[in-house]
Amino acid sequence: MRLNELSSRLSQWFCSESPLSDIVISSRIRLARNLAGHKFISRCDDREKQEILQTLKDAILSLDLLGDIFFVDIAGGSGLERDLLIERQLISRNLAAGKGPRGVVIATNELFAAQINEEDHLRLAVFAAGLNLDKCWQRINDIDDAIGRKIEYAFSPKLGFLTACPTNLGSGIRVSVMVHLPGLKMTDQLKKLFEAAKDMNLAIRGLFGEGTEAVGDFFQISNQVTLGISEEKTVEDFMTLIIPKIVEYERLARDRLMVKDANILDDKISRALALLKSARLISSHEAMFLLSNLRMGVNMGRIKEISIDTINELFLLTQPAHLQINKGQNLDPEQRDILRAETLRAKLN
Amino acid sequence: MQCNICKTRTATVHLTEIIDGQRTESHLCQSCAQKEGITIKSQLSLNELLGSLIAAHQQPDEQGRGEAEKSCPVCGMTMEIFRKQALLGCPKDYEIFERNLQVIIEKAHDGNLTHKGKIPGGISTSTNSVESQTASSSDTTKDKKEIKTENEMDSTHSASSGQAGSPRVKELEKQLEQAVRNEDYELAAKLRDQLKAMQ
Ligand SMILES: [Zn+2]
Ligand SMILES: [Zn+2]
């Protein structure tokens, strides 16, 4: 089965050889689209949702520019499968928790996903490792054009692409960049970053954590304004202004730590490695936190014997659904903590 | 603050509802909020809250008031349902509730009201609408990144009038937005009343 193949390997967008990859983990662009002549999801009965699902699925599966793709029925799948796709960021919690006919078309290389009947009829997403939004935009623009020639989108010349929530109206574009900011965290500068982001109409949310709290200093930075700004301008702002600035601040913070607090830094990193190498029970929260510190240590050259790819791989493999699918059975939290610790020891020792 | 329902856990979800000018607040913990069917989407709830605050202080014009009575013939959507779920029911709703939505759209998109960007199927499919669209959108194109200096802020003060969309109203709306973001509902209510008085 396809999902099993996914669970044992690293996502391509999570690879280390990419622009600014010590700080910028991945880039993603999402487009929100709806079919003309149908109600939005919240007012659809199951029959209409089924119709929409079929129309969009047929249109996307018949495209020849997508390479190897497959469809996952989310309404019919198991909870564990849905969790796996959430952990790999291929579907949203919203789609997993939804009701009625819905699904996702995924590229085998995991660089493309089309969620059907999420908040909007169609949520296209393209991913890339590192800071690579230009490439993402080119790709998703082509895919969107191709789909737009097969079906009719709900569109108004004045308001642009019409979406279920007015906050996505217009271009329907959401540009998101995942960054690792342990330096800003350790030097107590995250609050400043959040303030600046608010002024620039950006949203920042923690990743891998529950709710808004970030575990392990990973953050996703996204645009919020989708009306009155072209897609190119939004992408350009991220590529030339927003992300380079954040990267610069994070590097400065790291440099300062090396000069002023090298002992504290090395202590944090060494403790993280020691715990990960020897723990017998470890929660996913603690694992994320320690892996984050370890990742910083490797990127700052304080630890030489472990590769970033190994750490990235462990971020995925130690998450609950990944552990269970790779083990081939359901596990309770304590069994998961044991298996997580085993997985970490095996990879790091 | 304690949760209004279970009275044990800490309230982390704060709801302000304004019905007929009466403000009611409820404070719930995460799990009671979930039981009540309140889903927490941070972006959405902020916009929702703003929407309801702004809708409450704005004396709607005739068209706006007319819209509030309507329901969409396609999907049955009303402004009341929209305020609750923050999701529209069909593309037609954007026409039917145009006036009411305009305020919310402007808030969510940094004052912009006109689409700029691609059209379905790529540029090649309909040259006409591309031309008309770029013509109309270039009028409203503004550089939103500029930061006002204190002096400029002052000059907008003196030029203020009570008209909707005037600099003074805009500034109060900005403060209102900030107050909501900071969850300072007392200040938000005060600002809302000030805005109301200006109309
Ligand atoms: Zn409670
Ligand atoms: Zn409708």
Tab-separated table of N, CA and C and ligand atoms in Angstrom, chain B residues 3-9 28-29 31-32, ligand 1:
chain	number	residue	atom	x	y	z
B	3	CYS	N	-13.527	28.868	33.834
B	3	CYS	CA	-14.456	28.554	32.757
B	3	CYS	C	-15.891	28.714	33.250
B	4	ASN	N	-16.752	29.378	32.448
B	4	ASN	CA	-18.151	29.616	32.829
B	4	ASN	C	-18.952	28.327	32.975
B	5	ILE	N	-18.551	27.297	32.288
B	5	ILE	CA	-19.366	26.080	32.284
B	5	ILE	C	-18.926	25.090	33.355
B	6	CYS	N	-17.677	24.635	33.281
B	6	CYS	CA	-17.259	23.599	34.236
B	6	CYS	C	-16.763	24.185	35.563
B	7	LYS	N	-16.464	25.467	35.552
B	7	LYS	CA	-16.012	26.179	36.757
B	7	LYS	C	-14.745	25.568	37.385
B	8	THR	N	-14.010	24.780	36.626
B	8	THR	CA	-12.783	24.223	37.187
B	8	THR	C	-11.566	24.644	36.388
B	9	ARG	N	-11.622	24.413	35.073
B	9	ARG	CA	-10.449	24.724	34.267
B	9	ARG	C	-10.359	26.221	33.963
B	28	LEU	N	-14.682	30.397	28.263
B	28	LEU	CA	-14.733	28.935	28.337
B	28	LEU	C	-13.338	28.336	28.281
B	29	CYS	N	-13.216	27.115	28.848
B	29	CYS	CA	-11.971	26.395	28.676
B	29	CYS	C	-12.014	25.710	27.315
B	31	SER	N	-11.863	22.637	26.418
B	31	SER	CA	-12.654	21.427	26.209
B	31	SER	C	-14.157	21.729	26.255
B	32	CYS	N	-14.574	22.666	27.111
B	32	CYS	CA	-15.986	23.056	27.111
B	32	CYS	C	-16.342	23.772	25.804
C	1	ZN	ZN	-14.854	24.224	31.129
